[in-house]
CSV table of C-alpha atoms and ligand atoms in Angstrom, one decimal:
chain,number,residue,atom,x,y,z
L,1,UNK,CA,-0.6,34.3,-39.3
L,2,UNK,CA,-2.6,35.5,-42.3
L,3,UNK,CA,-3.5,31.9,-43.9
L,4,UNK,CA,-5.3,31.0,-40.3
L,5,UNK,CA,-8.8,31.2,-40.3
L,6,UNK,CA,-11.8,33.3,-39.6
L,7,UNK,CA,-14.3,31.9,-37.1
L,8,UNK,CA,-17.5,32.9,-37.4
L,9,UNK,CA,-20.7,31.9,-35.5
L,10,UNK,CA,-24.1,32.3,-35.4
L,11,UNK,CA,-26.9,30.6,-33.5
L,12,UNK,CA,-28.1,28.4,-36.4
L,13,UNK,CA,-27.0,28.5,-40.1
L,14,UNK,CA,-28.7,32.6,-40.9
L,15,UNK,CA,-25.0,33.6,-40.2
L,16,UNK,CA,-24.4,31.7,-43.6
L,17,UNK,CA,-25.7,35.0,-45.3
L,18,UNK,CA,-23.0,36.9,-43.2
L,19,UNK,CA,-20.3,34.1,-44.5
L,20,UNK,CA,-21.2,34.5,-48.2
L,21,UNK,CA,-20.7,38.0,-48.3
L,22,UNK,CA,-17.7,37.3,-46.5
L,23,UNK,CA,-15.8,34.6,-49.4
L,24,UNK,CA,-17.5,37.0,-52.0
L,25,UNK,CA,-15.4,39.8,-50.9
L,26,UNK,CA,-12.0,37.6,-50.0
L,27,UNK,CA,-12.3,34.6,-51.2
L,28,UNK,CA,-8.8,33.6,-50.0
L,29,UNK,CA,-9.4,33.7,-46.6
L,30,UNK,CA,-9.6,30.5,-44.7
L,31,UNK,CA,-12.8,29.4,-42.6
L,32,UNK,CA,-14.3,27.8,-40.0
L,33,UNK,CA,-18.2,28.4,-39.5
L,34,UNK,CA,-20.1,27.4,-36.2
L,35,UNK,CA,-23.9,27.1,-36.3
L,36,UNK,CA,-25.1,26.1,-32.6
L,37,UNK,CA,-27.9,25.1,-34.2
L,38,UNK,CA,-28.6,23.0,-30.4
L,39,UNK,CA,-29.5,25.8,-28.8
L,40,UNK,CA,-31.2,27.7,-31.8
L,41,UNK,CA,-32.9,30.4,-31.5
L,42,UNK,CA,-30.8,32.3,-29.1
L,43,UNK,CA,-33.1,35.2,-29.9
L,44,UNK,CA,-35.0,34.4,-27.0
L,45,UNK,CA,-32.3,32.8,-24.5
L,46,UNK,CA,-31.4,35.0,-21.4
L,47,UNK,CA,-28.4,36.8,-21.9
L,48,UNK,CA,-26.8,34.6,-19.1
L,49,UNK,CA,-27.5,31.9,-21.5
L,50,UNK,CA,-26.1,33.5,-24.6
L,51,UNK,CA,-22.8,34.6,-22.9
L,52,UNK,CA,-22.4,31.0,-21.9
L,53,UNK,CA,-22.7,29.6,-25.7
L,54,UNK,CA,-20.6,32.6,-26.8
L,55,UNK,CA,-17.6,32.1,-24.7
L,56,UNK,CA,-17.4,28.1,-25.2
L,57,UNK,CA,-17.4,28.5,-29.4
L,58,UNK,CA,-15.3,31.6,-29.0
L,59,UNK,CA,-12.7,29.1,-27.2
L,60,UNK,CA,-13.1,26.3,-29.8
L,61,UNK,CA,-12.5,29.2,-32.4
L,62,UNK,CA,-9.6,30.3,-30.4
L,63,UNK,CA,-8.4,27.0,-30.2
L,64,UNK,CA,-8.4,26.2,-33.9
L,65,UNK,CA,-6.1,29.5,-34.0
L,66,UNK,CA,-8.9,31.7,-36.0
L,67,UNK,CA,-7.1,35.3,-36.8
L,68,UNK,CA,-10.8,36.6,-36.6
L,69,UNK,CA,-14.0,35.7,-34.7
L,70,UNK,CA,-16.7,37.2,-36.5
L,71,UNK,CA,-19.7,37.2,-34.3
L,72,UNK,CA,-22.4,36.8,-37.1
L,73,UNK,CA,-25.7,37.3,-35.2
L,74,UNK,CA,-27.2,40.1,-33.8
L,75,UNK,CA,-29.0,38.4,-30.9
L,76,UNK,CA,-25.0,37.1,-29.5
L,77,UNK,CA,-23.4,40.8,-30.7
L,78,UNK,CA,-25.9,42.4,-28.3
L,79,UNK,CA,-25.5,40.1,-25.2
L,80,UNK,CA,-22.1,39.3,-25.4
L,81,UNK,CA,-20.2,41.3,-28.0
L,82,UNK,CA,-18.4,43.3,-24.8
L,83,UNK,CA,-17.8,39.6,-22.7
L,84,UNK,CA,-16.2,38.6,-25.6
L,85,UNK,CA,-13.9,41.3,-26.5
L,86,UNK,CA,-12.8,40.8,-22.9
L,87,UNK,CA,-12.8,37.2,-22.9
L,88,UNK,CA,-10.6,36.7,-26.3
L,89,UNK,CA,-8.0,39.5,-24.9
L,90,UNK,CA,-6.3,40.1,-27.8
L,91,UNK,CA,-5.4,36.6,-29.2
L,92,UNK,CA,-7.8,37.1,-32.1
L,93,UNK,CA,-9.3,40.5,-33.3
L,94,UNK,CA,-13.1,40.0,-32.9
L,95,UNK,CA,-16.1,41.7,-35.1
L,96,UNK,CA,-19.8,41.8,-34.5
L,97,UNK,CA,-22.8,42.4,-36.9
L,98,UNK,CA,-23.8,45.6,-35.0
L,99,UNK,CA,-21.0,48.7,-35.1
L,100,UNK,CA,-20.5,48.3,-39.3
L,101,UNK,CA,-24.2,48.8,-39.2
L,102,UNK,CA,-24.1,52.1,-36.9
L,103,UNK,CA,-21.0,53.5,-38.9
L,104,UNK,CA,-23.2,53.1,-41.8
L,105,UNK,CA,-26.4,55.1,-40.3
L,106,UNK,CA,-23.4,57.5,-39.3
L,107,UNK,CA,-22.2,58.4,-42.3
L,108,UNK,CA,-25.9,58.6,-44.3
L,109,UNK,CA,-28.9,58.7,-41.9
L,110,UNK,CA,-28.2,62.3,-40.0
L,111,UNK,CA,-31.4,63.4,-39.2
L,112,UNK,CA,-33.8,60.4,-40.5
L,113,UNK,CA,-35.9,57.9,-39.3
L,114,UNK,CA,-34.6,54.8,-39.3
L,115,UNK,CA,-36.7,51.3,-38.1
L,116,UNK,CA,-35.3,48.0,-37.0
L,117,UNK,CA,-36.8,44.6,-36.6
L,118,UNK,CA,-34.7,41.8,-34.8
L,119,UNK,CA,-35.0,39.4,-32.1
L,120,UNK,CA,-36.6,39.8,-28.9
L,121,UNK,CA,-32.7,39.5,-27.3
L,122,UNK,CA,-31.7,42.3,-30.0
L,123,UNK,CA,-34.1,44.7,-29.6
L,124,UNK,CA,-34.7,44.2,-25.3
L,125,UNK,CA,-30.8,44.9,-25.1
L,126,UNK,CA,-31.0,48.3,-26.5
L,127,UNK,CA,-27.7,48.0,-27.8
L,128,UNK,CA,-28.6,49.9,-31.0
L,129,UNK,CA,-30.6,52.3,-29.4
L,130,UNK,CA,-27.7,53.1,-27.3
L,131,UNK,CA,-25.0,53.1,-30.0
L,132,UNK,CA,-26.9,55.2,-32.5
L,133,UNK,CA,-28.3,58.1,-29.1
L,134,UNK,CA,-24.6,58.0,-28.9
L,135,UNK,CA,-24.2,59.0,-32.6
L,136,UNK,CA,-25.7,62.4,-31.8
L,137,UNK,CA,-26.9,62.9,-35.2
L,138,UNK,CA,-30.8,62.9,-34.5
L,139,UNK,CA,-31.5,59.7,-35.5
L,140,UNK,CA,-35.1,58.9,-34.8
L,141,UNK,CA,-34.5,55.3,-34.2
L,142,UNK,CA,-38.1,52.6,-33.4
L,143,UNK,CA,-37.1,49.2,-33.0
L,144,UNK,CA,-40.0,46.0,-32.8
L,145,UNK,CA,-38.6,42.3,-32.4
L,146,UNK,CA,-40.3,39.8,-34.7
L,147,UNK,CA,-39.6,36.9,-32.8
L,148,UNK,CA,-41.3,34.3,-35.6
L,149,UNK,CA,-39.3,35.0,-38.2
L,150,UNK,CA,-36.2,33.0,-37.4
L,151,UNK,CA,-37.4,29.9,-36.8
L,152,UNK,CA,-39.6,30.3,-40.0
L,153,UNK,CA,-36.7,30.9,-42.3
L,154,UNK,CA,-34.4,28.6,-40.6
L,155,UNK,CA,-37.0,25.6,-41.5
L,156,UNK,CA,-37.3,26.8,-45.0
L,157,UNK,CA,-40.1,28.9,-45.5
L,158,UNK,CA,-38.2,32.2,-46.3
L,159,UNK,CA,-40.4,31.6,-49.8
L,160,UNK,CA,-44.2,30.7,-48.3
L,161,UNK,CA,-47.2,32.6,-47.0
L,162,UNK,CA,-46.1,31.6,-43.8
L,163,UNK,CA,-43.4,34.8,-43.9
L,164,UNK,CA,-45.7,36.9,-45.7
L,165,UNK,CA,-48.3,36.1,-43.0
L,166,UNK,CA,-45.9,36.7,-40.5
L,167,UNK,CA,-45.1,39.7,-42.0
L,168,UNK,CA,-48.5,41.7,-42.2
L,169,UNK,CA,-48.9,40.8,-38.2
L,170,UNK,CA,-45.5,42.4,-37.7
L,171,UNK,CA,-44.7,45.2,-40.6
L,172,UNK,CA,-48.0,46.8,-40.6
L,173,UNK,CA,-46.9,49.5,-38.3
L,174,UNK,CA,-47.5,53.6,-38.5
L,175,UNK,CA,-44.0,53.5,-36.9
L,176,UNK,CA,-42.1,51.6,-39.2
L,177,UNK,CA,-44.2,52.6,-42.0
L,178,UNK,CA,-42.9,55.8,-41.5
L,179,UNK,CA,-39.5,55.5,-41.8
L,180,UNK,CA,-36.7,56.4,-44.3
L,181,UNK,CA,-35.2,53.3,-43.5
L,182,UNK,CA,-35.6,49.6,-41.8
L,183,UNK,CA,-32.2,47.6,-40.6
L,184,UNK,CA,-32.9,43.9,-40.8
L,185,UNK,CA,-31.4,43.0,-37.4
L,186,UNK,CA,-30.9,39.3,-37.7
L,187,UNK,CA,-29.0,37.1,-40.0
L,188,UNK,CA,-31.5,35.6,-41.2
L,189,UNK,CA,-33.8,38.4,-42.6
L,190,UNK,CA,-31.5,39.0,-45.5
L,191,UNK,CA,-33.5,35.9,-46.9
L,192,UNK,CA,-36.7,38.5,-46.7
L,193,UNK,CA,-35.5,41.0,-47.9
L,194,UNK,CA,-37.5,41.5,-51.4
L,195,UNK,CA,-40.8,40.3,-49.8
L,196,UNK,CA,-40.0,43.1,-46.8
L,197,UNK,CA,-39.2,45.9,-49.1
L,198,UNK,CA,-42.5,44.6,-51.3
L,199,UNK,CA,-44.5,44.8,-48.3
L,200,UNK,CA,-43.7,48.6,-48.2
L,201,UNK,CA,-44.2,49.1,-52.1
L,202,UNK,CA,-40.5,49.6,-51.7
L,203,UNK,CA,-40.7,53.2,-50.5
L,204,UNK,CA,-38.3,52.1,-47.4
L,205,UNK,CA,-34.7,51.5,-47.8
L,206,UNK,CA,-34.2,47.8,-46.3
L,207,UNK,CA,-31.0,47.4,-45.0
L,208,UNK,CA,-29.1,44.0,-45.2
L,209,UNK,CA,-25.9,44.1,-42.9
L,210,UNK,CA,-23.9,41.2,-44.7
L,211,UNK,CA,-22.2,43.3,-47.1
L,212,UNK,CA,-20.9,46.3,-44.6
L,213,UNK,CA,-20.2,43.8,-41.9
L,214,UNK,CA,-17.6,41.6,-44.6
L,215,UNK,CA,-16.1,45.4,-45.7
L,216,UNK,CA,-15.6,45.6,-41.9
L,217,UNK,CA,-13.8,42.5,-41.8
L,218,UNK,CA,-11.6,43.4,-44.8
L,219,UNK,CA,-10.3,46.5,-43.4
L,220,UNK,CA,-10.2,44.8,-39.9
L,221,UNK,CA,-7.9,42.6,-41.5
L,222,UNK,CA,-6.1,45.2,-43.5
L,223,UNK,CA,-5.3,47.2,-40.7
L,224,UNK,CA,-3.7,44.7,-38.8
L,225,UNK,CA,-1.9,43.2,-41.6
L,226,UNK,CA,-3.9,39.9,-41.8
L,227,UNK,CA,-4.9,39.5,-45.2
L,228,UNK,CA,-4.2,36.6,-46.7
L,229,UNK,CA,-2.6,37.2,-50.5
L,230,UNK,CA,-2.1,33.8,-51.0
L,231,UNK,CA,-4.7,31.3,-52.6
L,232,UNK,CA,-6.6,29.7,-49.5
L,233,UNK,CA,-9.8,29.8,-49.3
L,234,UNK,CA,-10.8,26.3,-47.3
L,235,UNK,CA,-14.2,26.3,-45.3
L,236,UNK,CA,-15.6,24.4,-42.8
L,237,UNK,CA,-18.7,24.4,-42.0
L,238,UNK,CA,-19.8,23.2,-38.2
L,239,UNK,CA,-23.0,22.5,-36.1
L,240,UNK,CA,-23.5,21.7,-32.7
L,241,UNK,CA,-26.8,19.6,-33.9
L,242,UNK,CA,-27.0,18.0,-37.3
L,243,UNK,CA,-30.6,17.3,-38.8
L,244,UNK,CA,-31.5,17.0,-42.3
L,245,UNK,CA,-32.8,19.8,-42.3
L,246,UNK,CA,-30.3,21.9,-41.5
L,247,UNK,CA,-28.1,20.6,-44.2
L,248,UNK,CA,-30.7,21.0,-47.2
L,249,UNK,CA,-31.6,24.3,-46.5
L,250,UNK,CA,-27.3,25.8,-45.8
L,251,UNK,CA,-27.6,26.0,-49.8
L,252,UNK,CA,-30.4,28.6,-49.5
L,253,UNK,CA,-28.6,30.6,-47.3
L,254,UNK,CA,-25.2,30.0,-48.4
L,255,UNK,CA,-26.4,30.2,-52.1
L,256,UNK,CA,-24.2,27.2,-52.9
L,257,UNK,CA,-24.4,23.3,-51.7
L,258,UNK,CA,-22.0,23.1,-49.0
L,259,UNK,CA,-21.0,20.3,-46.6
L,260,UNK,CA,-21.9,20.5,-42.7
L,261,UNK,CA,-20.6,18.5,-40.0
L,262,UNK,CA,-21.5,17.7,-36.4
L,263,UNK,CA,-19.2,19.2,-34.3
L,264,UNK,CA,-19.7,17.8,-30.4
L,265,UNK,CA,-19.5,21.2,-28.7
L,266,UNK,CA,-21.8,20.5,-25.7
L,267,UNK,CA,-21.3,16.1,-26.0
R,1,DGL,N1,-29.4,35.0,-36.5
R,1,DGL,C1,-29.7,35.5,-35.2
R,1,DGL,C2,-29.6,37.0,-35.1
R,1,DGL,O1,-29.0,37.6,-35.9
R,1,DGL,C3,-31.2,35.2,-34.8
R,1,DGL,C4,-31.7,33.8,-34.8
R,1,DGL,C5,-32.0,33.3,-33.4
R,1,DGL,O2,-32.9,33.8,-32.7
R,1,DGL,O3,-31.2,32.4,-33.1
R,1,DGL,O4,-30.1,37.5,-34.1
């Protein structure tokens, strides 16, 4: 069971950043990565909608006997992190982009201020707000969805004015200014991450989720036993629509070239 693979999704090829950090960290491990870059951005689907996209790659991931579903996008995590859990009933362990980053305000943000910016999906839901009330460690928590972003990165512009346009409009809050630190709720944003923390002179701690959310896999996978020792490491990387694109800007979020396929989810 520990050579099959770990599915991981996302709405659109951001979740790459959530992948990389994921082969960095065990580079054995076998996977199978799902962009539905059809119905990109999720970030401003309904939830009904979300669930619906969530439970049909979930299957497909289930169906290509993944150990793992890591849910790599905060906009899915929040609207159908609990549908899924429910939905996969124990066939595969499932993960989402969300709890790694509460445990880690948990165990060093008692007592600060901490700032989010995500999708309009992410931050409507209030699933963070509720997780980190529920923390009980007087977390002053302020969260603003920056629904531009996304589809700015995604075409390739993580570089250009356009971002740092974007982000005066949306960073130059008293709120956010004032906090000790700022969660990057999407997959994406880890792309922005220097110009975010430049915006702020770098007095605010920016925090990129990738890295704690692939520790969270490992011991996940430790845990249960899953790990795989031996030397794997295959990846395949999927989208429900391919475009150009898509496929010359996987190596900036992937930091590698890589090769992406169609896959006919929703034919
Ligand atoms: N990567 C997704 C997330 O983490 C957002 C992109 C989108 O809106 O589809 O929320």
């Amino acid at each position: 069971m520990s050579s099959q693979p770990i599915g991981i999704f996302d709405s659109g090829i951001g979740g790459l950043t959530v992948a990389k950090a994921l082969v960095d960290l065990l580079p054995n491990e076998n996977l199978i990565y799902f962009g539905d870059t059809a119905h990109l951005p999720y970030g401003d689907k309904s939830t009904a909608a979300i669930q619906e996209y969530a439970v049909k790659i979930t299957q497909m991931l289930l169906d290509s006997e993944c150990k793992l579903i890591l849910m790599a996008c905060n906009s899915a995590s929040a609207a159908a992190f609990n549908l899924i859990i429910e939905y996969v009933a124990g066939k595969a362990q499932v993960v989402n982009v969300i709890d790694p980053v509460v445990a880690f305000l948990r165990d060093n943000y008692t007592e600060k201020r901490v700032g989010l910016i995500g999708t309009r999906q992410t931050v409507s839901s209030h699933v963070y707000d509720e997780k980190i009330v529920a923390l009980q460690i007087g977390i002053d928590f302020y969260a603003k969805a920056t629904p531009l972003l996304a589809p700015a990165i995604e075409d390739g512009f993580a570089e250009s004015k356009v971002i740092d346009e974007l982000l005066k409009v949306y960073l130059d809050d008293a709120i956010l200014r004032a906090s000790d630190a700022l969660i990057l709720g999407c997959t994406h944003y880890p792309l922005i991450k220097t110009k975010v923390a430049q915006f702020y002179d770098n007095k605010i701690t920016v925090l990129d989720s990738s890295k704690v959310v692939a520790e969270n896999v490992r011991q996940v996978l430790a845990n249960q036993k899953l790990l795989n020792t031996e030397a794997g490491g295959k990846k395949h990387f999927l989208v429900s629509d391919y475009t150009d694109s898509f496929a010359a800007n996987t190596q900036i979020f992937f930091q590698e070239k890589i090769s992406l396929e169609r896959y006919p989810l929703w034919d």
